[in-house]
GROMACS .gro file of N, CA, C and O in nm:
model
  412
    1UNK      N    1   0.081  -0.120   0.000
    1UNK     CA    2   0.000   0.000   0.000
    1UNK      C    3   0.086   0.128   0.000
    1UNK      O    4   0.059   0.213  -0.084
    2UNK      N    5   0.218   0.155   0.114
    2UNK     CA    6   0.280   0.274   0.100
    2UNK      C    7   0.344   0.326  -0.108
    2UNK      O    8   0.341   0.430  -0.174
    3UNK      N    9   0.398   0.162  -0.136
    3UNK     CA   10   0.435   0.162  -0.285
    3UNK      C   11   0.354   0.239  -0.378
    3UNK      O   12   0.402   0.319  -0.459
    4UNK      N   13   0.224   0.213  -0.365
    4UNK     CA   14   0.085   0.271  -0.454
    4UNK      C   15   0.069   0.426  -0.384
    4UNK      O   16   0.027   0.513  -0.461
    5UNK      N   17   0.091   0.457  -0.278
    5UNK     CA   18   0.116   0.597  -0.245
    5UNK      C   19   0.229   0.634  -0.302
    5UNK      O   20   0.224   0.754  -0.330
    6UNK      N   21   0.317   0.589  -0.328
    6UNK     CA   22   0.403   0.662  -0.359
    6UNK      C   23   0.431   0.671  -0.503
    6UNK      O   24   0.506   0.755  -0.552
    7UNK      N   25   0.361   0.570  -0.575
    7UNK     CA   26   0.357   0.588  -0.720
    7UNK      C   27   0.233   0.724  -0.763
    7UNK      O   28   0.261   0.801  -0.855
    8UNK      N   29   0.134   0.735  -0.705
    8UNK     CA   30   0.031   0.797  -0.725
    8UNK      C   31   0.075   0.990  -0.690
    8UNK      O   32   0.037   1.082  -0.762
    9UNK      N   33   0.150   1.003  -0.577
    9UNK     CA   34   0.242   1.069  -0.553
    9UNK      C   35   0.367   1.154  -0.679
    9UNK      O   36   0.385   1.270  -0.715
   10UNK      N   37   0.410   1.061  -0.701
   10UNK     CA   38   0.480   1.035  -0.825
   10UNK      C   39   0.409   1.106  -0.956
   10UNK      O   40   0.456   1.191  -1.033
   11UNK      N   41   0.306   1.054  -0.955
   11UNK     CA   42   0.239   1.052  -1.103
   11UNK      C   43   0.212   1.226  -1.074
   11UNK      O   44   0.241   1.305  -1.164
   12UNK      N   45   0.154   1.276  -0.942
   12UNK     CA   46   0.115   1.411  -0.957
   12UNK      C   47   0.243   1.491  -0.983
   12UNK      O   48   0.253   1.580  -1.068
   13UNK      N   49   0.313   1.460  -0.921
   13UNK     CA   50   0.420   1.560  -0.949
   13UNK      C   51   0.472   1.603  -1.103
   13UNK      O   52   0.504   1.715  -1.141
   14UNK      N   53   0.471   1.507  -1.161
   14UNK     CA   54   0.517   1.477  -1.335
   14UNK      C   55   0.376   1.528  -1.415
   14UNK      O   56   0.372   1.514  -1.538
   15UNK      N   57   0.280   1.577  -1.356
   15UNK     CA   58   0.142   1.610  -1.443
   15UNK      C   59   0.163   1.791  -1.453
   15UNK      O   60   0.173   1.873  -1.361
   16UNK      N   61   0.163   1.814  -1.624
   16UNK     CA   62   0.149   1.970  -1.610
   16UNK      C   63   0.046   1.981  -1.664
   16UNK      O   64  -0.017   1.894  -1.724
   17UNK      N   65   0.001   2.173  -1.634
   17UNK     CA   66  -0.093   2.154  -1.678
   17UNK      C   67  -0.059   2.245  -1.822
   17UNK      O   68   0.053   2.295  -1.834
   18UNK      N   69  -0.137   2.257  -1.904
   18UNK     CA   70  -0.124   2.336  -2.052
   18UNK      C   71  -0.082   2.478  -2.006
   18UNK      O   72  -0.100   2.521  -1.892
   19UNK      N   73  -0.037   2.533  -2.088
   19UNK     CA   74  -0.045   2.691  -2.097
   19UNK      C   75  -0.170   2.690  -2.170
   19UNK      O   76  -0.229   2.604  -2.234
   20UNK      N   77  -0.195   2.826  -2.136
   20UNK     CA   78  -0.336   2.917  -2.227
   20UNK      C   79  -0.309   2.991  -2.334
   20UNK      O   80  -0.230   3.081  -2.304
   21UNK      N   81  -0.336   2.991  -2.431
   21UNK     CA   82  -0.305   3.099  -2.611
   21UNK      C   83  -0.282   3.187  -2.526
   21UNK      O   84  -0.366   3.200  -2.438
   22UNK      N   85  -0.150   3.286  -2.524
   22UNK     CA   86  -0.114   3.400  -2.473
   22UNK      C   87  -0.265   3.524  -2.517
   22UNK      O   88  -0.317   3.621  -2.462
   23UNK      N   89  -0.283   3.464  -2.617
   23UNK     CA   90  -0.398   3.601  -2.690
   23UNK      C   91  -0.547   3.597  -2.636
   23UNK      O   92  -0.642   3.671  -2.664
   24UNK      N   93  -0.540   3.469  -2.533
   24UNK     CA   94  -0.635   3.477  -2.484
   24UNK      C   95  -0.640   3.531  -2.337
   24UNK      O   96  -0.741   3.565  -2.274
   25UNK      N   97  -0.543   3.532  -2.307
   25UNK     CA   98  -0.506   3.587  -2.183
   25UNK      C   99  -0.572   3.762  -2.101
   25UNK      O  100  -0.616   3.797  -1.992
   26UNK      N  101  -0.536   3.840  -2.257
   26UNK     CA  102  -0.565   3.999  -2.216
   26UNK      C  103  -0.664   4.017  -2.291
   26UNK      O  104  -0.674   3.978  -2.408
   27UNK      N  105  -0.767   4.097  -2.206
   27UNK     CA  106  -0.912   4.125  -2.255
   27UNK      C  107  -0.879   4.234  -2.415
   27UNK      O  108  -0.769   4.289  -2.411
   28UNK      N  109  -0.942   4.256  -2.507
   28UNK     CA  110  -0.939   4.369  -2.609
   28UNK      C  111  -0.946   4.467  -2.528
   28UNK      O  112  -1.046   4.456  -2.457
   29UNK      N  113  -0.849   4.612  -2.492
   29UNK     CA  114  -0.878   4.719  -2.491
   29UNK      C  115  -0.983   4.813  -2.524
   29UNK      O  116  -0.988   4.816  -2.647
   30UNK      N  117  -1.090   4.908  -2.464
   30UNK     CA  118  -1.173   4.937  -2.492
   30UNK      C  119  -1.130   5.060  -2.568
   30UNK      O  120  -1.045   5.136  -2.521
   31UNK      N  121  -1.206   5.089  -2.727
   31UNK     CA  122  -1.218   5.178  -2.779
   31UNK      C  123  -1.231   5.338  -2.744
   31UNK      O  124  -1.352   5.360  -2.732
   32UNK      N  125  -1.156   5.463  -2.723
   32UNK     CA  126  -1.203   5.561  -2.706
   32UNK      C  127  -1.253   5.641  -2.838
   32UNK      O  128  -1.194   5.662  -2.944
   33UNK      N  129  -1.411   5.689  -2.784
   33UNK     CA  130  -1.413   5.791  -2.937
   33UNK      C  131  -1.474   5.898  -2.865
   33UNK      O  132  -1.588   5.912  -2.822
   34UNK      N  133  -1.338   5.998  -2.858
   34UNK     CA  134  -1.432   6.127  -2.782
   34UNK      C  135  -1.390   6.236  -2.904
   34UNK      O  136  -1.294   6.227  -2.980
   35UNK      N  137  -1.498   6.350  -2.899
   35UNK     CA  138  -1.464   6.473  -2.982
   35UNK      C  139  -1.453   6.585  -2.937
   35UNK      O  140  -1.402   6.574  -2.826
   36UNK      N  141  -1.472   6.691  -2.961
   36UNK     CA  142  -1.434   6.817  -2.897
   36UNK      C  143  -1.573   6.852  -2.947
   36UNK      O  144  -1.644   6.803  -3.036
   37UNK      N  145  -1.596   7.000  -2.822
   37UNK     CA  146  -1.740   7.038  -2.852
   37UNK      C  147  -1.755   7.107  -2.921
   37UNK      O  148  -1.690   7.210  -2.941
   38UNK      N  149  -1.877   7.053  -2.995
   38UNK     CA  150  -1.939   7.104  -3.129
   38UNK      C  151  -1.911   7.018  -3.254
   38UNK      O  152  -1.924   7.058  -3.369
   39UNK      N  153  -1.865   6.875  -3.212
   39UNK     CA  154  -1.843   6.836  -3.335
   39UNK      C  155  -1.956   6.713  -3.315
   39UNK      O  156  -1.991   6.670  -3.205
   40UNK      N  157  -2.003   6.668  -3.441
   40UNK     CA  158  -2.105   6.513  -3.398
   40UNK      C  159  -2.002   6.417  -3.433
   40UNK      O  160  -1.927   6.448  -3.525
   41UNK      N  161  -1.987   6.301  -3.374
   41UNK     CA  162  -1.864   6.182  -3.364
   41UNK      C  163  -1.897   6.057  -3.400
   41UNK      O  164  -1.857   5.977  -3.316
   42UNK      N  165  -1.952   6.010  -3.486
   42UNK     CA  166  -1.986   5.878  -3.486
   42UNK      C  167  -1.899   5.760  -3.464
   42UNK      O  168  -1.812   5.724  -3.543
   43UNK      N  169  -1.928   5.702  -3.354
   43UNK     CA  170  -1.816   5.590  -3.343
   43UNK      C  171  -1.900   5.403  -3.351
   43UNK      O  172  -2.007   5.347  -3.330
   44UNK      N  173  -1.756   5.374  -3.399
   44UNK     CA  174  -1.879   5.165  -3.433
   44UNK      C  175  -1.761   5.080  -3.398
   44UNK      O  176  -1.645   5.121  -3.398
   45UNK      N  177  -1.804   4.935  -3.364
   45UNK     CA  178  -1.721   4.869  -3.298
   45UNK      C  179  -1.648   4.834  -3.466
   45UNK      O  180  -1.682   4.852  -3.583
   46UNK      N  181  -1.495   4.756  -3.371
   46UNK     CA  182  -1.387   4.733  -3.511
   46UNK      C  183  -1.428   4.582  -3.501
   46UNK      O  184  -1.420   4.506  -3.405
   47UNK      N  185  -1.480   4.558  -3.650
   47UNK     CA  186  -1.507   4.418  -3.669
   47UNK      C  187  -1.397   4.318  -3.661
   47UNK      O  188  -1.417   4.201  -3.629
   48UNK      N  189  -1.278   4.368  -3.690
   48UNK     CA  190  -1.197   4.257  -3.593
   48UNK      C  191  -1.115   4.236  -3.495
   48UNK      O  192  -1.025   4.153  -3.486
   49UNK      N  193  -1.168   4.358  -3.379
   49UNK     CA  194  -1.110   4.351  -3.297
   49UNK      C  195  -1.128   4.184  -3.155
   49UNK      O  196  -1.069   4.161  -3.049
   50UNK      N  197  -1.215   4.123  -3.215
   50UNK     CA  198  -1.278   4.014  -3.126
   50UNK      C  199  -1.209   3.884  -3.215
   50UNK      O  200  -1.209   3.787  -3.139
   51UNK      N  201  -1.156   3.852  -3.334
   51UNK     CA  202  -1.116   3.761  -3.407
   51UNK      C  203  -1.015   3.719  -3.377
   51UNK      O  204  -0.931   3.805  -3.348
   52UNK      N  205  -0.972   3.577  -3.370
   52UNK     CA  206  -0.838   3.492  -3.390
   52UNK      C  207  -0.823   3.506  -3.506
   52UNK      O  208  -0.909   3.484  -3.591
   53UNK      N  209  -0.723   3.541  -3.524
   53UNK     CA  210  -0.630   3.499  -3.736
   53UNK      C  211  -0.545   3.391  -3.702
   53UNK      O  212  -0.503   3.345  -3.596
   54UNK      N  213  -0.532   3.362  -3.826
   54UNK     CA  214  -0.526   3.208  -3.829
   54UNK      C  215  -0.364   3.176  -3.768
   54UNK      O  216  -0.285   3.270  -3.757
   55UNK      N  217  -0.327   3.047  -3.734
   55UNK     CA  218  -0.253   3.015  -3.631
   55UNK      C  219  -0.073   3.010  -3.744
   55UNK      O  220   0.045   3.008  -3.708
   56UNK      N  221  -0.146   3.011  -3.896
   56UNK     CA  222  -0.054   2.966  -4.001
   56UNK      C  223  -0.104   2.946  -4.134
   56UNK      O  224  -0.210   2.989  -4.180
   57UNK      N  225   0.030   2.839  -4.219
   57UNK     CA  226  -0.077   2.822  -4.324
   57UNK      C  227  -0.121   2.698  -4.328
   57UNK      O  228  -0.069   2.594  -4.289
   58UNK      N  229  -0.244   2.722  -4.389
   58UNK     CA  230  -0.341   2.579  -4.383
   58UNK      C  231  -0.340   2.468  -4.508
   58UNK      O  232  -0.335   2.479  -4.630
   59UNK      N  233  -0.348   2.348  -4.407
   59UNK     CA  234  -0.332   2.232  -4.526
   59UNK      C  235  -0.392   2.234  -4.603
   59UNK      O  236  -0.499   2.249  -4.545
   60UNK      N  237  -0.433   2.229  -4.782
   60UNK     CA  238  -0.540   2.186  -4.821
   60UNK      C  239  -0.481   2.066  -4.921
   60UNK      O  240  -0.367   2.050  -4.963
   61UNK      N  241  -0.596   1.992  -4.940
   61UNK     CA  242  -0.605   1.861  -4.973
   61UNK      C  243  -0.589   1.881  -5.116
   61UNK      O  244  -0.623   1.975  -5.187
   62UNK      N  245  -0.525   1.760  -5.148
   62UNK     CA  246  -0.440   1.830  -5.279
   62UNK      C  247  -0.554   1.689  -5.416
   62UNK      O  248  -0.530   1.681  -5.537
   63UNK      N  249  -0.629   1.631  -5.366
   63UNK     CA  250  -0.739   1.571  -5.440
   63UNK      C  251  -0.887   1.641  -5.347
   63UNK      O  252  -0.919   1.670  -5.232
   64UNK      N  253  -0.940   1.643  -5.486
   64UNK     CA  254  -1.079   1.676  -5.391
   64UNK      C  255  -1.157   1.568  -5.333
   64UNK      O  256  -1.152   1.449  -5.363
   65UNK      N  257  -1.221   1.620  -5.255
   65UNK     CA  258  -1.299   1.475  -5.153
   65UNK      C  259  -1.438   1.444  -5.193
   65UNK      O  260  -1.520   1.526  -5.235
   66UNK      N  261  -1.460   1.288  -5.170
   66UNK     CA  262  -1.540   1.233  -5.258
   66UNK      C  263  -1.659   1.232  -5.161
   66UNK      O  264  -1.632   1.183  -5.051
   67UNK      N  265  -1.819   1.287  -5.181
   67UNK     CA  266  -1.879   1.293  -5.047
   67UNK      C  267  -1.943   1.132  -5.142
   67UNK      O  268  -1.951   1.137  -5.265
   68UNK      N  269  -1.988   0.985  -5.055
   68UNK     CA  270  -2.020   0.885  -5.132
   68UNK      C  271  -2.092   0.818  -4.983
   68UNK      O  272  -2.040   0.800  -4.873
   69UNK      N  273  -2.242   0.789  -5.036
   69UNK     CA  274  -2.366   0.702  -4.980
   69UNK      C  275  -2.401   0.559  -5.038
   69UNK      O  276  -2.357   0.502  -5.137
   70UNK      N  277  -2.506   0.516  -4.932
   70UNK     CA  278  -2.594   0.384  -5.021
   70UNK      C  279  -2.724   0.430  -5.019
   70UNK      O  280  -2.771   0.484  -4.919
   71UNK      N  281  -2.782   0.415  -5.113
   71UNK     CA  282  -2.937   0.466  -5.205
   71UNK      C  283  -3.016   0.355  -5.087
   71UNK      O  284  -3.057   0.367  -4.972
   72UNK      N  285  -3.008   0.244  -5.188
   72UNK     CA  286  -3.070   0.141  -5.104
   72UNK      C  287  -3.043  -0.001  -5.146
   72UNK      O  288  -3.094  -0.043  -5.250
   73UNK      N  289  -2.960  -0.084  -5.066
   73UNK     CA  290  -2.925  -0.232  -5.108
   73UNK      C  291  -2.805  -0.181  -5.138
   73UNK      O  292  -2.742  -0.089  -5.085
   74UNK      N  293  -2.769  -0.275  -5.260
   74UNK     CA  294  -2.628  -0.223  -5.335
   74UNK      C  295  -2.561  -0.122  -5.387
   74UNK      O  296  -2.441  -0.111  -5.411
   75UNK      N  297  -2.696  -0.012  -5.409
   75UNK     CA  298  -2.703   0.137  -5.475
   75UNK      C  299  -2.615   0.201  -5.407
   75UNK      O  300  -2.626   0.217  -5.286
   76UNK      N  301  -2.518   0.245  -5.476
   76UNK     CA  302  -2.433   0.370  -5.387
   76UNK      C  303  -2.435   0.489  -5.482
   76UNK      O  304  -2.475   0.472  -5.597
   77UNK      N  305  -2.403   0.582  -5.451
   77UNK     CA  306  -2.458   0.724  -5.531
   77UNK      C  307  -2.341   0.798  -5.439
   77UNK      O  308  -2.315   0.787  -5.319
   78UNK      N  309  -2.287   0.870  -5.531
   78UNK     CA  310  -2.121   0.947  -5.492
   78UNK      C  311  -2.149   1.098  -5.566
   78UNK      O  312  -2.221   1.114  -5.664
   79UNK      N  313  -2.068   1.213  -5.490
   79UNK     CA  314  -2.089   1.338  -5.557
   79UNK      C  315  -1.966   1.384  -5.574
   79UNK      O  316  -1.893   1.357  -5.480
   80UNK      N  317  -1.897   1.468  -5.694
   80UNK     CA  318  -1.762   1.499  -5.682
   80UNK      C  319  -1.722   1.565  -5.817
   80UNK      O  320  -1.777   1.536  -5.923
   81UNK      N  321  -1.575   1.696  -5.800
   81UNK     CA  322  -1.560   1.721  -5.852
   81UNK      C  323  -1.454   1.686  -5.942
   81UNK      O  324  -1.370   1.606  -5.900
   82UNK      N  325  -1.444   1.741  -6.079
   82UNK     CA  326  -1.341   1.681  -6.191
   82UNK      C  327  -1.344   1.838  -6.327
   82UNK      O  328  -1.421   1.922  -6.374
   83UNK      N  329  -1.175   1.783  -6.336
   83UNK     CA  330  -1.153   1.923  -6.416
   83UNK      C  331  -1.191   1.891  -6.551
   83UNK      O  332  -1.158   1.779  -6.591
   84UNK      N  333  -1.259   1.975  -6.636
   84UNK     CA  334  -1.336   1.923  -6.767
   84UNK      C  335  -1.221   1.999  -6.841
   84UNK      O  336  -1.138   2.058  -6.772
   85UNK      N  337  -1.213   2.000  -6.952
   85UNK     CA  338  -1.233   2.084  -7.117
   85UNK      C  339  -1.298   2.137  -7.192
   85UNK      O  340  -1.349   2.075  -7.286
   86UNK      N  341  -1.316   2.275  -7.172
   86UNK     CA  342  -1.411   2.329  -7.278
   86UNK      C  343  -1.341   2.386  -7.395
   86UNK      O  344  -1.231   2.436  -7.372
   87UNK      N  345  -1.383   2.387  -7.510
   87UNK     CA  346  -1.367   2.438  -7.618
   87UNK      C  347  -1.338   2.583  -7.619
   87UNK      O  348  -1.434   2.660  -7.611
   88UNK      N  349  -1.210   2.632  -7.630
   88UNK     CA  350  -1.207   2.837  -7.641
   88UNK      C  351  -1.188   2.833  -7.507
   88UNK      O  352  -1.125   2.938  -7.500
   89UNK      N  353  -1.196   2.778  -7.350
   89UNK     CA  354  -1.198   2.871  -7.271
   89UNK      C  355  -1.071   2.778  -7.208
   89UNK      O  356  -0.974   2.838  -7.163
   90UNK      N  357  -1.074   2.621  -7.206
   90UNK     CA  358  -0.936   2.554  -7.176
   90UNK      C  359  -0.996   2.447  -7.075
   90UNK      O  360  -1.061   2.350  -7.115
   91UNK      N  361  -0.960   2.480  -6.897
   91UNK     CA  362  -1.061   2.369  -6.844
   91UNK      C  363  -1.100   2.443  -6.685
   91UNK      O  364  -1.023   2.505  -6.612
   92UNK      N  365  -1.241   2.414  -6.664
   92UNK     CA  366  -1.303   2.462  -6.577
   92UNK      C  367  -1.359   2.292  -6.440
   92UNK      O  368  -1.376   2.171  -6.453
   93UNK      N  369  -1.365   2.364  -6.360
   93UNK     CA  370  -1.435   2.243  -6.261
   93UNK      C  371  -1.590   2.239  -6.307
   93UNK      O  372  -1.662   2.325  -6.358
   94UNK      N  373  -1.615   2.094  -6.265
   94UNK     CA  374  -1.738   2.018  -6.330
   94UNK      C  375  -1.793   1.964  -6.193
   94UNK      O  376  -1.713   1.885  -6.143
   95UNK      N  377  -1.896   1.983  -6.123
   95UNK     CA  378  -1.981   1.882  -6.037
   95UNK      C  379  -2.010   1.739  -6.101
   95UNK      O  380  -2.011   1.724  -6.223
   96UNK      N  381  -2.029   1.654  -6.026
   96UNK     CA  382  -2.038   1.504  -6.071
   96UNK      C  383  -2.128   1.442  -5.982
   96UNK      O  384  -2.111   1.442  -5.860
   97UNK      N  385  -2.265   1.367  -6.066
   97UNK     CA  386  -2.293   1.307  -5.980
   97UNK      C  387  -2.314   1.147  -6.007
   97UNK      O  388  -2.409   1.115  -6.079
   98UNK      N  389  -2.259   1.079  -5.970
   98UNK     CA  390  -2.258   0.877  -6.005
   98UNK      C  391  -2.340   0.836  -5.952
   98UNK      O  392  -2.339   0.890  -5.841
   99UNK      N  393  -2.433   0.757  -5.960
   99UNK     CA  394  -2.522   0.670  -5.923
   99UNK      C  395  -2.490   0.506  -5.988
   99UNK      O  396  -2.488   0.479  -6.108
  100UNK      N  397  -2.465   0.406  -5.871
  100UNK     CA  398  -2.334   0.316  -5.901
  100UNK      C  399  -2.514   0.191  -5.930
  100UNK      O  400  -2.607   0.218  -5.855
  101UNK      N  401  -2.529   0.109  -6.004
  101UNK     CA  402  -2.633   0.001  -5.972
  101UNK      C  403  -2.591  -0.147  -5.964
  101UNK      O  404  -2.613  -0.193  -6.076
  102UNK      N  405  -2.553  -0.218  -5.904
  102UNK     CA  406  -2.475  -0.365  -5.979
  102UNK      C  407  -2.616  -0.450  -6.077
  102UNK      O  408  -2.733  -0.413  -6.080
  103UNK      N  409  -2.580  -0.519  -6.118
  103UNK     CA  410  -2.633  -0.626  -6.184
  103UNK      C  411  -2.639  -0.732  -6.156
  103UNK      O  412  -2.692  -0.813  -6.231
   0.00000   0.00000   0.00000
């Protein structure tokens, strides 16, 4: 029993806890909008003063993703995109939709 105290013991000491996003830490500063008298002042909140920007750059998936169901029974039915050829303009993205049936 003292062994299991003292492993449990053990275990707390070695447990941290996370840090917090530094940016979450300090509240946004409040806006001053004062004018001098006689003037009218219109003041509006800064739309991004409340936003996270982004942490970096973001992965994107270098095939597009296939969204794919079953109808009913064997039926599967898939939606997805594919780069076509048009005539004069070269090649544009195409929606797709498969509807698979066996035999």
């Amino acid at each position: 029993m003292p062994g299991f105290a003292l492993l449990i013991l053990q275990a707390a000491s070695t447990v941290t806890t996370p840090t917090p996003d530094e940016r979450l830490l300090h509240p946004v500063p409040p806006r001053h909008c004062e004018g001098s008298s006689g003037e009218i002042m219109v003041c509006a909140k800064d739309q991004e003063a409340y936003r996270l920007h982004g942490s970096g750059p973001q992965i994107e998936p270098t095939v597009p993703t296939k969204a794919e169901w079953r109808l009913f029974g064997d039926t599967r039915m898939n939606v997805h995109a594919e780069q076509r050829a048009l005539p004069g303009v070269g090649s544009a993205p195409a929606a797709m939709v498969t509807v698979t049936v066996p035999f």
